[in-house]
Short mmCIF file of C-alpha atoms in Angstrom, two decimals:
data_model
loop_
_atom_site.label_atom_id
_atom_site.label_comp_id
_atom_site.label_asym_id
_atom_site.label_seq_id
_atom_site.Cartn_x
_atom_site.Cartn_y
_atom_site.Cartn_z
CA UNK Q 233 -0.19 0.05 0.07
CA UNK Q 234 1.33 3.40 -1.03
CA UNK Q 235 1.25 5.83 1.73
CA UNK Q 236 1.17 9.25 1.42
CA UNK Q 237 -6.23 7.34 22.29
CA UNK Q 238 -9.80 7.34 23.46
CA UNK Q 239 -10.99 8.81 26.53
CA UNK Q 240 -13.14 6.89 29.08
CA UNK Q 241 -16.12 9.12 28.28
CA UNK Q 242 -15.69 8.48 24.54
CA UNK Q 243 -15.45 4.69 25.13
CA UNK Q 244 -18.64 4.78 27.03
CA UNK Q 245 -20.72 6.75 24.11
CA UNK Q 246 -19.18 4.33 21.90
CA UNK Q 247 -20.34 1.16 23.91
CA UNK Q 248 -23.75 2.72 24.26
CA UNK Q 249 -24.05 3.34 20.56
CA UNK Q 250 -23.05 -0.14 19.96
CA UNK Q 251 -25.81 -1.47 22.56
CA UNK Q 252 -28.39 0.75 20.32
CA UNK Q 253 -27.07 -0.57 16.90
CA UNK Q 254 -27.30 -4.13 18.23
CA UNK Q 255 -31.02 -3.60 19.58
CA UNK Q 256 -31.81 -2.20 15.91
CA UNK Q 257 -30.26 -5.39 14.36
CA UNK Q 258 -32.05 -7.83 16.38
CA UNK Q 259 -35.46 -6.54 15.31
CA UNK Q 260 -37.73 -3.91 13.54
CA UNK Q 261 -38.71 -2.71 16.93
CA UNK Q 262 -37.46 -1.63 20.33
CA UNK Q 263 -39.32 -0.19 23.16
CA UNK Q 264 -39.27 3.21 24.88
CA UNK Q 265 -38.96 2.83 28.62
CA UNK Q 266 -41.15 5.65 29.15
CA UNK Q 267 -44.38 5.19 31.08
CA UNK Q 268 -46.66 4.34 28.33
CA UNK Q 269 -44.12 1.81 26.84
CA UNK Q 270 -45.31 2.24 23.43
CA UNK Q 271 -43.33 0.38 20.84
CA UNK Q 272 -41.52 2.71 18.56
CA UNK Q 273 -40.64 1.54 14.93
CA UNK Q 274 -37.05 1.81 13.95
CA UNK Q 275 -36.52 1.70 10.15
CA UNK Q 276 -33.08 1.68 8.66
CA UNK Q 277 -32.34 4.47 6.18
CA UNK Q 278 -32.91 3.84 2.82
CA UNK Q 279 -30.03 2.12 1.19
CA UNK Q 280 -28.56 1.21 4.42
CA UNK Q 281 -28.12 -2.59 4.83
CA UNK Q 282 -28.05 -4.13 8.32
CA UNK Q 283 -25.55 -6.37 7.08
CA UNK Q 284 -22.95 -7.01 4.43
CA UNK Q 285 -22.72 -10.66 4.97
CA UNK Q 286 -24.66 -11.59 1.76
CA UNK Q 287 -22.36 -9.47 -0.30
CA UNK Q 288 -19.15 -10.59 1.16
CA UNK Q 289 -19.94 -14.11 0.67
CA UNK Q 290 -20.85 -13.63 -2.60
CA UNK Q 291 -17.73 -11.81 -3.87
CA UNK Q 292 -15.08 -12.97 -1.47
CA UNK Q 293 -14.24 -16.41 -3.40
CA UNK Q 294 -12.97 -13.84 -6.15
CA UNK Q 295 -10.50 -11.77 -4.29
CA UNK Q 296 -6.92 -13.43 -3.54
CA UNK Q 297 -3.95 -12.64 -1.67
CA UNK Q 298 -0.67 -12.09 -4.07
CA UNK Q 299 2.54 -13.19 -2.58
CA UNK Q 300 5.69 -11.81 -4.53
CA UNK Q 301 9.33 -12.88 -4.34
CA UNK Q 302 11.93 -10.48 -5.89
CA UNK Q 303 15.69 -9.45 -5.61
CA UNK Q 304 16.79 -6.37 -4.21
CA UNK Q 305 20.41 -4.94 -4.63
CA UNK Q 306 22.14 -5.08 -1.17
CA UNK Q 307 25.43 -3.15 -0.08
CA UNK Q 308 27.60 -5.60 1.95
CA UNK Q 309 29.66 -2.80 3.65
CA UNK Q 310 26.78 -0.86 4.88
CA UNK Q 311 26.93 -1.35 8.44
CA UNK Q 312 30.56 -1.92 8.39
CA UNK Q 313 30.77 1.57 6.93
CA UNK Q 314 28.91 3.12 9.82
CA UNK Q 315 31.21 1.14 12.53
CA UNK Q 316 34.24 2.29 10.63
CA UNK Q 317 33.13 5.79 10.87
CA UNK Q 318 32.55 5.39 14.32
CA UNK Q 319 35.96 3.70 15.19
CA UNK Q 320 38.18 5.22 12.42
CA UNK Q 321 41.81 5.13 13.73
CA UNK Q 322 41.73 1.73 15.57
CA UNK Q 323 44.71 -0.17 14.82
CA UNK Q 324 44.43 -2.42 11.68
CA UNK Q 325 40.84 -1.22 11.15
CA UNK Q 326 41.90 0.86 7.84
CA UNK Q 327 43.49 -2.19 6.34
CA UNK Q 328 40.74 -4.50 7.22
CA UNK Q 329 38.21 -1.92 5.42
CA UNK Q 330 40.45 -1.50 2.46
CA UNK Q 331 40.55 -5.24 2.03
CA UNK Q 332 36.64 -5.84 2.30
CA UNK Q 333 35.96 -2.91 -0.24
CA UNK Q 334 38.20 -4.70 -2.57
CA UNK Q 335 36.48 -7.82 -2.06
CA UNK Q 336 33.17 -6.14 -2.91
CA UNK Q 337 34.60 -4.43 -5.88
CA UNK Q 338 35.63 -7.90 -7.45
CA UNK Q 339 32.57 -9.59 -6.70
CA UNK Q 340 30.40 -6.86 -8.15
CA UNK Q 341 26.87 -5.86 -7.00
CA UNK Q 342 24.89 -8.58 -4.73
CA UNK Q 343 21.30 -8.78 -4.31
CA UNK Q 344 19.09 -10.56 -1.60
CA UNK Q 345 15.59 -12.22 -2.00
CA UNK Q 346 12.78 -10.04 -0.69
CA UNK Q 347 9.14 -11.08 -0.26
CA UNK Q 348 6.15 -8.96 -0.21
CA UNK Q 349 2.26 -9.26 -0.19
CA UNK Q 350 -0.74 -7.50 -1.51
CA UNK Q 351 -4.06 -8.43 -2.81
CA UNK Q 352 -5.85 -8.82 -6.08
CA UNK Q 353 -9.36 -10.29 -7.87
CA UNK Q 354 -10.16 -12.38 -10.61
CA UNK Q 355 -11.72 -10.84 -13.52
CA UNK Q 356 -12.42 -13.61 -15.74
CA UNK Q 357 -12.97 -17.49 -15.24
CA UNK Q 358 -9.95 -18.34 -16.78
CA UNK Q 359 -7.62 -16.94 -14.45
CA UNK Q 360 -7.02 -13.38 -15.11
CA UNK Q 361 -6.23 -11.50 -12.18
CA UNK Q 362 -5.96 -7.70 -11.35
CA UNK Q 363 -3.50 -6.13 -8.87
CA UNK Q 364 -1.17 -3.09 -8.36
CA UNK Q 365 1.93 -2.44 -10.22
CA UNK Q 366 3.81 -1.85 -7.23
CA UNK Q 367 2.53 -5.02 -5.52
CA UNK Q 368 4.59 -7.01 -8.41
CA UNK Q 369 7.20 -4.68 -9.29
CA UNK Q 370 10.43 -6.30 -9.76
CA UNK Q 371 8.94 -9.73 -8.94
CA UNK Q 372 10.90 -12.85 -9.85
CA UNK Q 373 8.01 -15.17 -8.64
CA UNK Q 374 4.41 -14.32 -8.20
CA UNK Q 375 1.94 -16.60 -6.20
CA UNK Q 376 -1.51 -15.96 -5.67
CA UNK Q 377 -3.58 -17.57 -2.60
CA UNK Q 378 -7.18 -18.12 -3.22
CA UNK Q 379 -9.85 -18.02 -0.28
CA UNK Q 380 -9.93 -21.71 0.00
CA UNK Q 381 -6.13 -21.92 0.51
CA UNK Q 382 -4.97 -22.86 -2.68
CA UNK Q 383 -1.63 -21.54 -3.76
CA UNK Q 384 -1.36 -20.81 -7.51
CA UNK Q 385 1.90 -19.63 -9.55
CA UNK Q 386 1.03 -16.66 -11.78
CA UNK Q 387 2.80 -14.88 -14.72
CA UNK Q 388 2.86 -11.10 -15.48
CA UNK Q 389 0.63 -10.18 -18.61
CA UNK Q 390 1.24 -6.70 -18.61
CA UNK Q 391 1.56 -3.40 -16.29
CA UNK Q 392 1.09 0.02 -16.30
CA UNK Q 393 3.19 2.10 -13.57
CA UNK Q 394 1.32 5.21 -14.59
CA UNK Q 395 -1.98 4.07 -13.15
CA UNK Q 396 -0.47 1.61 -10.79
CA UNK Q 397 -2.30 -1.39 -12.66
CA UNK Q 398 -0.92 -4.85 -13.62
CA UNK Q 399 -2.69 -8.12 -14.91
CA UNK Q 400 -1.56 -11.47 -13.96
CA UNK Q 401 -2.63 -15.07 -15.20
CA UNK Q 402 -2.58 -17.96 -12.91
CA UNK Q 403 -0.83 -20.75 -14.38
CA UNK Q 404 -3.17 -23.72 -13.41
CA UNK Q 405 -6.00 -24.04 -15.99
CA UNK Q 406 -9.29 -24.13 -14.42
CA UNK Q 407 -12.67 -22.24 -13.57
CA UNK Q 408 -12.15 -19.43 -11.37
CA UNK Q 409 -14.65 -17.39 -9.37
CA UNK Q 410 -14.69 -14.07 -10.67
CA UNK Q 411 -16.05 -10.48 -10.40
CA UNK Q 412 -16.85 -7.41 -12.99
CA UNK Q 413 -16.14 -3.88 -13.03
CA UNK Q 414 -19.11 -1.74 -12.07
CA UNK Q 415 -19.80 2.02 -12.82
CA UNK Q 416 -17.98 4.13 -10.76
CA UNK Q 417 -19.34 7.38 -12.23
CA UNK Q 418 -22.83 6.34 -11.07
CA UNK Q 419 -21.59 6.54 -7.30
CA UNK Q 420 -22.46 9.50 -5.30
CA UNK Q 421 -20.55 11.12 -2.25
CA UNK Q 422 -21.94 9.13 0.71
CA UNK Q 423 -22.94 5.72 -0.93
CA UNK Q 424 -21.77 2.49 0.83
CA UNK Q 425 -18.66 1.04 -0.33
CA UNK Q 426 -17.08 -2.41 0.78
CA UNK Q 427 -13.17 -3.28 0.55
CA UNK Q 428 -11.85 -6.67 0.61
CA UNK Q 429 -8.05 -7.63 0.98
CA UNK Q 430 -5.12 -8.77 2.85
CA UNK Q 431 -4.16 -6.10 5.20
CA UNK Q 432 -0.96 -7.09 7.17
CA UNK Q 433 -1.33 -10.53 5.72
CA UNK Q 434 -4.65 -11.20 7.09
CA UNK Q 435 -6.25 -12.63 4.28
CA UNK Q 436 -10.00 -12.46 3.44
CA UNK Q 437 -10.51 -9.13 5.55
CA UNK Q 438 -13.64 -7.09 4.76
CA UNK Q 439 -14.20 -3.43 5.60
CA UNK Q 440 -17.04 -1.12 4.87
CA UNK Q 441 -17.67 2.82 4.50
CA UNK Q 442 -18.72 5.23 2.23
CA UNK Q 443 -17.44 7.30 -0.78
CA UNK Q 444 -16.01 10.06 0.88
CA UNK Q 445 -14.96 12.01 -2.32
CA UNK Q 446 -14.08 11.43 -6.14
CA UNK Q 447 -11.76 13.10 -8.45
CA UNK Q 448 -8.88 13.17 -6.06
CA UNK Q 449 -5.51 14.02 -7.43
CA UNK Q 450 -2.22 12.65 -5.88
CA UNK Q 451 0.20 14.70 -7.58
CA UNK Q 452 2.63 14.59 -10.55
CA UNK Q 453 3.31 10.64 -9.96
CA UNK Q 454 -0.30 9.79 -10.94
CA UNK Q 455 -1.20 12.26 -13.87
CA UNK Q 456 -3.75 10.12 -15.38
CA UNK Q 457 -6.22 9.08 -12.48
CA UNK Q 458 -8.83 10.80 -10.46
CA UNK Q 459 -8.93 8.76 -7.54
CA UNK Q 460 -12.11 7.52 -5.53
CA UNK Q 461 -11.68 8.43 -1.76
CA UNK Q 462 -13.31 6.08 0.56
CA UNK Q 463 -13.18 5.69 4.30
CA UNK Q 464 -13.55 1.74 4.35
CA UNK Q 465 -10.37 1.07 6.11
CA UNK Q 466 -7.69 -0.09 3.96
CA UNK Q 467 -3.88 -0.71 5.12
CA UNK Q 468 -0.52 -2.25 4.06
CA UNK Q 469 -1.41 -5.44 2.06
CA UNK Q 470 -4.72 -4.08 0.89
CA UNK Q 471 -2.85 -2.84 -2.25
CA UNK Q 472 -4.66 -4.35 -5.47
CA UNK Q 473 -7.61 -5.42 -3.72
CA UNK Q 474 -11.07 -4.31 -4.69
CA UNK Q 475 -13.79 -2.18 -3.65
CA UNK Q 476 -17.40 -3.10 -4.27
CA UNK Q 477 -20.79 -1.29 -4.40
CA UNK Q 478 -23.78 -3.03 -2.70
CA UNK Q 479 -24.50 -4.83 -5.95
CA UNK Q 480 -21.26 -6.68 -5.74
CA UNK Q 481 -19.66 -4.66 -8.71
CA UNK Q 482 -15.95 -3.60 -8.70
CA UNK Q 483 -16.15 0.21 -8.33
CA UNK Q 484 -12.27 0.74 -7.45
CA UNK Q 485 -8.78 -0.97 -7.15
CA UNK Q 486 -7.37 0.07 -3.85
CA UNK Q 487 -4.00 1.54 -4.30
CA UNK Q 488 -2.94 4.17 -1.63
CA UNK Q 489 -3.66 5.60 1.93
CA UNK Q 490 -2.85 8.72 3.24
CA UNK Q 491 -1.40 8.41 6.75
CA UNK Q 492 0.80 10.12 9.20
CA UNK Q 493 1.24 6.74 10.99
CA UNK Q 494 1.41 4.22 8.22
CA UNK Q 495 -1.75 2.76 9.45
CA UNK Q 496 -5.62 3.45 8.23
CA UNK Q 497 -6.85 7.05 9.38
CA UNK Q 498 -9.69 6.61 7.22
CA UNK Q 499 -8.37 8.21 4.10
CA UNK Q 500 -7.89 5.69 1.33
CA UNK Q 501 -7.81 6.00 -2.54
CA UNK Q 502 -9.06 3.55 -5.18
CA UNK Q 503 -8.61 3.68 -8.98
CA UNK Q 504 -12.04 4.27 -10.61
CA UNK Q 505 -13.67 1.22 -12.20
CA UNK Q 506 -13.88 2.91 -15.69
CA UNK Q 507 -10.32 3.74 -15.82
CA UNK Q 508 -9.08 0.55 -14.37
CA UNK Q 509 -11.32 -1.37 -16.96
CA UNK Q 510 -9.82 0.43 -19.83
CA UNK Q 511 -6.28 0.18 -18.54
CA UNK Q 512 -6.87 -3.89 -17.75
CA UNK Q 513 -8.04 -4.47 -21.27
CA UNK Q 514 -5.24 -2.75 -22.94
CA UNK Q 515 -2.78 -4.84 -20.75
CA UNK Q 516 -4.39 -8.02 -21.81
CA UNK Q 517 -4.41 -7.18 -25.31
CA UNK Q 518 -0.73 -5.71 -25.64
CA UNK Q 519 0.73 -6.04 -22.34
CA UNK Q 520 1.38 -2.35 -21.89
CA UNK Q 521 -0.52 0.86 -22.44
CA UNK Q 522 0.65 3.38 -25.29
CA UNK Q 523 -0.25 6.86 -24.55
CA UNK Q 524 -0.10 9.93 -26.88
CA UNK Q 525 2.52 12.74 -26.15
CA UNK Q 526 2.99 16.13 -27.04
CA UNK Q 527 6.31 17.21 -25.54
CA UNK Q 528 5.22 20.28 -23.31
CA UNK Q 529 4.97 21.37 -19.87
CA UNK Q 530 1.74 22.89 -19.06
CA UNK Q 531 0.05 24.67 -16.19
CA UNK Q 532 -3.49 25.98 -15.12
CA UNK Q 533 -4.67 28.82 -16.74
CA UNK Q 534 -5.96 30.95 -14.07
CA UNK Q 535 -8.16 34.05 -13.60
CA UNK Q 536 -5.59 36.41 -12.87
CA UNK Q 537 -3.61 35.24 -16.28
CA UNK Q 538 -7.05 35.66 -18.00
CA UNK Q 539 -7.53 39.16 -16.44
CA UNK Q 540 -3.76 40.24 -17.23
CA UNK Q 541 -4.53 39.30 -21.09
CA UNK Q 542 -7.93 40.76 -21.03
CA UNK Q 543 -9.81 37.43 -21.52
CA UNK Q 544 -13.13 36.57 -19.78
CA UNK Q 545 -12.59 32.85 -19.62
CA UNK Q 546 -10.05 31.25 -17.44
CA UNK Q 547 -10.16 27.62 -18.26
CA UNK Q 548 -7.73 25.81 -20.10
CA UNK Q 549 -3.65 24.73 -20.16
CA UNK Q 550 -0.95 27.20 -20.74
CA UNK Q 551 2.06 25.92 -22.36
CA UNK Q 552 5.37 26.95 -20.57
CA UNK Q 553 7.91 24.53 -22.16
CA UNK Q 554 8.09 22.93 -25.67
CA UNK Q 555 10.48 20.05 -25.87
CA UNK Q 556 12.87 20.22 -28.95
CA UNK Q 557 11.98 18.21 -31.85
CA UNK Q 558 8.97 16.88 -30.01
CA UNK Q 559 5.53 16.33 -31.75
CA UNK Q 560 4.58 19.75 -30.10
CA UNK Q 561 7.23 21.70 -31.76
CA UNK Q 562 6.77 19.77 -35.27
CA UNK Q 563 3.16 20.53 -35.04
CA UNK Q 564 3.52 24.34 -34.52
CA UNK Q 565 2.41 24.48 -30.79
CA UNK Q 566 4.54 27.34 -28.97
CA UNK Q 567 5.35 28.62 -25.35
CA UNK Q 568 2.35 30.75 -24.36
CA UNK Q 569 -0.15 28.89 -26.38
CA UNK Q 570 -3.58 28.30 -23.99
CA UNK Q 571 -5.15 24.96 -25.06
CA UNK Q 572 -8.77 25.07 -24.82
CA UNK Q 573 -9.87 21.77 -26.19
CA UNK Q 574 -8.67 18.64 -28.07
CA UNK Q 575 -10.88 17.27 -30.88
CA UNK Q 576 -13.68 19.17 -29.43
CA UNK Q 577 -13.28 17.79 -26.16
CA UNK Q 578 -13.03 20.62 -23.50
CA UNK Q 579 -10.09 20.92 -21.05
CA UNK Q 580 -10.43 22.88 -17.77
CA UNK Q 581 -6.76 22.80 -16.56
CA UNK Q 582 -3.37 21.05 -16.87
CA UNK Q 583 -4.69 17.73 -15.22
CA UNK Q 584 -7.52 17.30 -17.81
CA UNK Q 585 -5.24 18.18 -20.67
CA UNK Q 586 -2.79 15.70 -19.69
CA UNK Q 587 -5.45 12.93 -19.58
CA UNK Q 588 -7.04 13.79 -22.86
CA UNK Q 589 -3.79 13.89 -24.68
CA UNK Q 590 -2.76 10.44 -22.90
CA UNK Q 591 -5.91 8.67 -24.34
CA UNK Q 592 -4.79 9.94 -27.97
CA UNK Q 593 -3.56 7.17 -30.18
CA UNK Q 594 0.14 7.36 -30.95
CA UNK Q 595 0.91 8.87 -34.36
CA UNK Q 596 -2.75 10.06 -34.80
CA UNK Q 597 -3.66 13.82 -35.99
CA UNK Q 598 -5.66 15.73 -33.74
CA UNK Q 599 -7.15 19.17 -33.59
CA UNK Q 600 -6.08 21.51 -30.66
CA UNK Q 601 -8.10 24.51 -30.17
CA UNK Q 602 -6.07 27.36 -28.72
CA UNK Q 603 -5.57 30.97 -27.77
CA UNK Q 604 -2.53 32.73 -29.14
CA UNK Q 605 -1.93 36.41 -28.80
CA UNK Q 606 -5.48 36.85 -27.70
CA UNK Q 607 -6.93 35.06 -30.81
CA UNK Q 608 -8.80 31.52 -31.06
CA UNK Q 609 -7.39 29.34 -33.71
CA UNK Q 610 -7.26 25.26 -34.55
CA UNK Q 611 -3.75 23.57 -35.10
CA UNK Q 612 -3.60 20.06 -36.12
CA UNK Q 613 -0.98 18.25 -34.23
CA UNK Q 614 0.26 14.52 -34.70
CA UNK Q 615 1.03 13.14 -31.27
CA UNK Q 616 3.87 10.66 -30.59
CA UNK Q 617 4.21 7.88 -28.21
CA UNK Q 618 4.92 8.76 -24.68
CA UNK Q 619 8.52 8.08 -23.72
CA UNK Q 620 9.08 6.00 -20.47
CA UNK Q 621 10.29 9.13 -18.68
CA UNK Q 622 8.56 12.06 -20.26
CA UNK Q 623 10.00 14.45 -17.56
CA UNK Q 624 13.63 13.82 -19.26
CA UNK Q 625 13.47 16.66 -21.34
CA UNK Q 626 15.90 16.83 -24.45
CA UNK Q 627 18.03 19.89 -25.01
CA UNK Q 628 18.95 21.57 -28.05
CA UNK Q 629 22.51 19.96 -27.84
CA UNK Q 630 21.22 16.76 -26.76
CA UNK Q 631 22.64 16.99 -23.20
CA UNK Q 632 20.23 16.16 -20.41
CA UNK Q 633 18.91 19.11 -18.59
CA UNK Q 634 21.13 20.24 -15.31
CA UNK Q 635 20.73 22.58 -12.75
CA UNK Q 636 22.31 25.57 -14.07
CA UNK Q 637 21.12 29.41 -13.22
CA UNK Q 638 21.91 32.68 -14.42
CA UNK Q 639 24.29 34.54 -12.46
CA UNK Q 640 23.83 38.18 -12.45
CA UNK Q 641 26.93 40.30 -13.69
CA UNK Q 642 27.24 43.29 -15.50
CA UNK Q 643 25.25 46.86 -15.74
CA UNK Q 644 21.89 46.72 -14.39
CA UNK Q 645 18.78 49.01 -14.73
CA UNK Q 646 16.16 49.46 -12.64
CA UNK Q 647 12.54 48.73 -13.78
CA UNK Q 648 9.79 51.47 -13.27
CA UNK Q 649 7.53 51.02 -10.15
CA UNK Q 650 8.75 47.36 -9.91
CA UNK Q 651 11.07 47.64 -6.79
CA UNK Q 652 13.73 45.61 -8.99
CA UNK Q 653 16.72 45.85 -11.10
CA UNK Q 654 17.50 43.83 -14.03
CA UNK Q 655 20.28 43.35 -16.97
CA UNK Q 656 20.08 42.03 -20.49
CA UNK Q 657 20.49 38.53 -21.08
CA UNK Q 658 23.93 37.49 -22.78
CA UNK Q 659 25.21 34.34 -24.71
CA UNK Q 660 26.66 32.62 -21.54
CA UNK Q 661 23.58 32.90 -19.76
CA UNK Q 662 21.35 31.60 -22.83
CA UNK Q 663 23.81 28.61 -23.20
CA UNK Q 664 23.43 27.96 -19.09
CA UNK Q 665 19.44 27.88 -19.57
CA UNK Q 666 19.56 26.16 -22.66
CA UNK Q 667 17.60 28.98 -24.55
CA UNK Q 668 17.89 29.65 -28.33
CA UNK Q 669 20.76 31.48 -29.49
CA UNK Q 670 18.78 34.81 -30.24
CA UNK Q 671 16.32 34.48 -27.17
CA UNK Q 672 15.96 37.79 -25.50
CA UNK Q 673 15.26 38.36 -21.93
CA UNK Q 674 16.08 40.19 -18.65
CA UNK Q 675 17.83 38.71 -15.79
CA UNK Q 676 16.71 39.91 -12.53
CA UNK Q 677 19.58 41.16 -10.56
CA UNK Q 678 18.09 43.04 -7.62
CA UNK Q 679 14.76 42.90 -5.96
CA UNK Q 680 13.59 45.28 -2.99
CA UNK Q 681 11.86 43.90 0.25
CA UNK Q 682 8.66 45.53 -0.81
CA UNK Q 683 7.32 46.06 -4.13
CA UNK Q 684 5.76 44.22 -6.91
CA UNK Q 685 8.51 41.76 -7.69
CA UNK Q 686 8.81 41.00 -3.90
CA UNK Q 687 4.96 40.50 -3.78
CA UNK Q 688 5.27 37.85 -6.64
CA UNK Q 689 8.10 36.23 -4.69
CA UNK Q 690 10.66 36.71 -7.75
CA UNK Q 691 14.32 36.58 -6.72
CA UNK Q 692 17.52 37.41 -8.56
CA UNK Q 693 18.89 35.05 -10.99
CA UNK Q 694 15.34 34.35 -12.47
CA UNK Q 695 14.99 35.38 -16.18
CA UNK Q 696 12.06 37.34 -17.59
CA UNK Q 697 11.34 36.04 -21.06
CA UNK Q 698 8.03 37.82 -21.85
CA UNK Q 699 5.48 40.43 -20.90
CA UNK Q 700 1.79 39.71 -21.76
CA UNK Q 701 3.16 37.44 -24.72
CA UNK Q 702 5.68 40.04 -25.91
CA UNK Q 703 9.40 39.22 -25.74
CA UNK Q 704 11.48 41.69 -23.83
CA UNK Q 705 15.18 42.69 -24.75
CA UNK Q 706 15.56 45.83 -22.37
CA UNK Q 707 14.15 47.28 -19.41
CA UNK Q 708 12.75 49.96 -21.36
CA UNK Q 709 10.50 47.27 -23.46
CA UNK Q 710 9.60 45.85 -20.24
CA UNK Q 711 8.45 49.29 -18.94
CA UNK Q 712 6.41 49.89 -22.27
CA UNK Q 713 4.64 46.75 -21.95
CA UNK Q 714 3.50 47.41 -18.47
CA UNK Q 715 2.25 51.17 -19.37
CA UNK Q 716 0.18 49.46 -22.10
CA UNK Q 717 -1.50 47.18 -19.50
CA UNK Q 718 -2.01 49.96 -17.32
CA UNK Q 719 -3.59 52.24 -20.28
CA UNK Q 720 -5.74 49.32 -20.95
CA UNK Q 721 -7.17 49.44 -17.44
CA UNK Q 722 -5.47 46.38 -16.37
CA UNK Q 723 -4.06 45.86 -12.70
CA UNK Q 724 -2.13 42.73 -13.73
CA UNK Q 725 0.69 41.75 -16.44
CA UNK Q 726 1.50 38.12 -17.33
CA UNK Q 727 5.07 37.51 -17.48
CA UNK Q 728 7.25 34.32 -18.71
CA UNK Q 729 9.83 33.37 -16.02
CA UNK Q 730 12.70 31.00 -16.72
CA UNK Q 731 14.39 29.11 -13.81
CA UNK Q 732 16.83 26.53 -14.71
CA UNK Q 733 15.60 24.70 -17.97
CA UNK Q 734 11.79 25.41 -17.08
CA UNK Q 735 9.61 28.11 -18.20
CA UNK Q 736 6.61 28.99 -16.39
CA UNK Q 737 3.91 31.93 -16.24
CA UNK Q 738 2.83 33.96 -13.55
CA UNK Q 739 1.07 37.32 -12.84
CA UNK Q 740 2.48 40.61 -11.53
CA UNK Q 741 -0.17 42.59 -9.50
CA UNK Q 742 0.78 46.16 -10.35
CA UNK Q 743 -1.04 47.60 -7.11
CA UNK Q 744 1.29 45.74 -4.98
CA UNK Q 745 3.26 47.82 -2.83
CA UNK Q 746 1.09 50.89 -3.29
#
């Protein structure tokens, strides 16, 4: 499972609550102990079962434990090196460590056998199993254990690290109990869910709760998934196990928890059934998932950005970087373009854009509606196939990006009313930042404690490339662009900032510091 005390009074209240629940469960009525002693009918809320036993009994045979053997690299001298650092200088210890290091170098890297466990479930009668990628990652041997205790060897069919899904197939032919994916889109916040799995190696464990939220993002590592958040307890070992609706349909694949302690605190995440089913079918067919790729870095297009450009709509994704020789560059996309839709499908932010592009077929031509310099247009771009590491951007000279930063040197000029000084970008800095040979820009050399730049948290060493989509080659051009915005009645301007090899956009509030 990926992981992102009770007082006496509280305990007594909990026990009282349990007693009342027990009374409800025993029959449709309880008695009021008031003087009239009239029976009061207690009805369960609509959709709330008094027991999940029938559901669990029906689906649990399809839920299995996944036991994995893998090889992990080990450093034989790890503990010895720590000991050596503490007792350096002891007679003979230096020679002993040199000999051990020489032996390790001659033997080469060593590994040890590691064992881990997770959960999974059958999705077909012929033995196909769904689990998490992180459960079987690096596995040399996979074994599934059924509810009846049978231990079966399994082979990997395919895996998709981006959604953390994997498909296995048991080697032994037979007819296996299985479950089907349901419609997670039909669930509402507050609907009951039941999770089954193998927490801490305790196979066949069932927990119940509600759908707490949907559409949850878990950051850059999961760009293609809007997770279901559930409060049914899931813990380490539940990874890859199913979450069911009350009809016995799989509505999610458990994959992560949020916990400061490592145990369940009631915040668990499941991959929605619709996505899980799509990925699973692709893995069964091809053993992998091929995603469309543009080769751009994008960010949300915000209300402040729209205001700075005089636009009324603030939905879409803004392109900050275009990778050299990428499908985006070849197709004509540029830094500063605002993507509004793809093939007529509207996008609202960077996340939705990433997911729409990821579903495109590699090497297919697609229509991108965008805003460039304030005007809408449509550009057809042939997307490529997503590389294994899309964040390893390629630079103009083929050298992977580094951590070079601009070093402010030379004559500087103060920007009008900005509380900052800049100097003109030179060829040395352009090379360090992997910019084009003729790329104009201004290096920030000084920022006052108060002022527009300080309010935007800009610091010396950052490079300004554009103001409101206009390249700036001097302090005078910067001031002119800002004056034009003020004359147009705007209180904000949009600037493109280069930090290292990454360009991003932010707004300057011209009223800051006044």
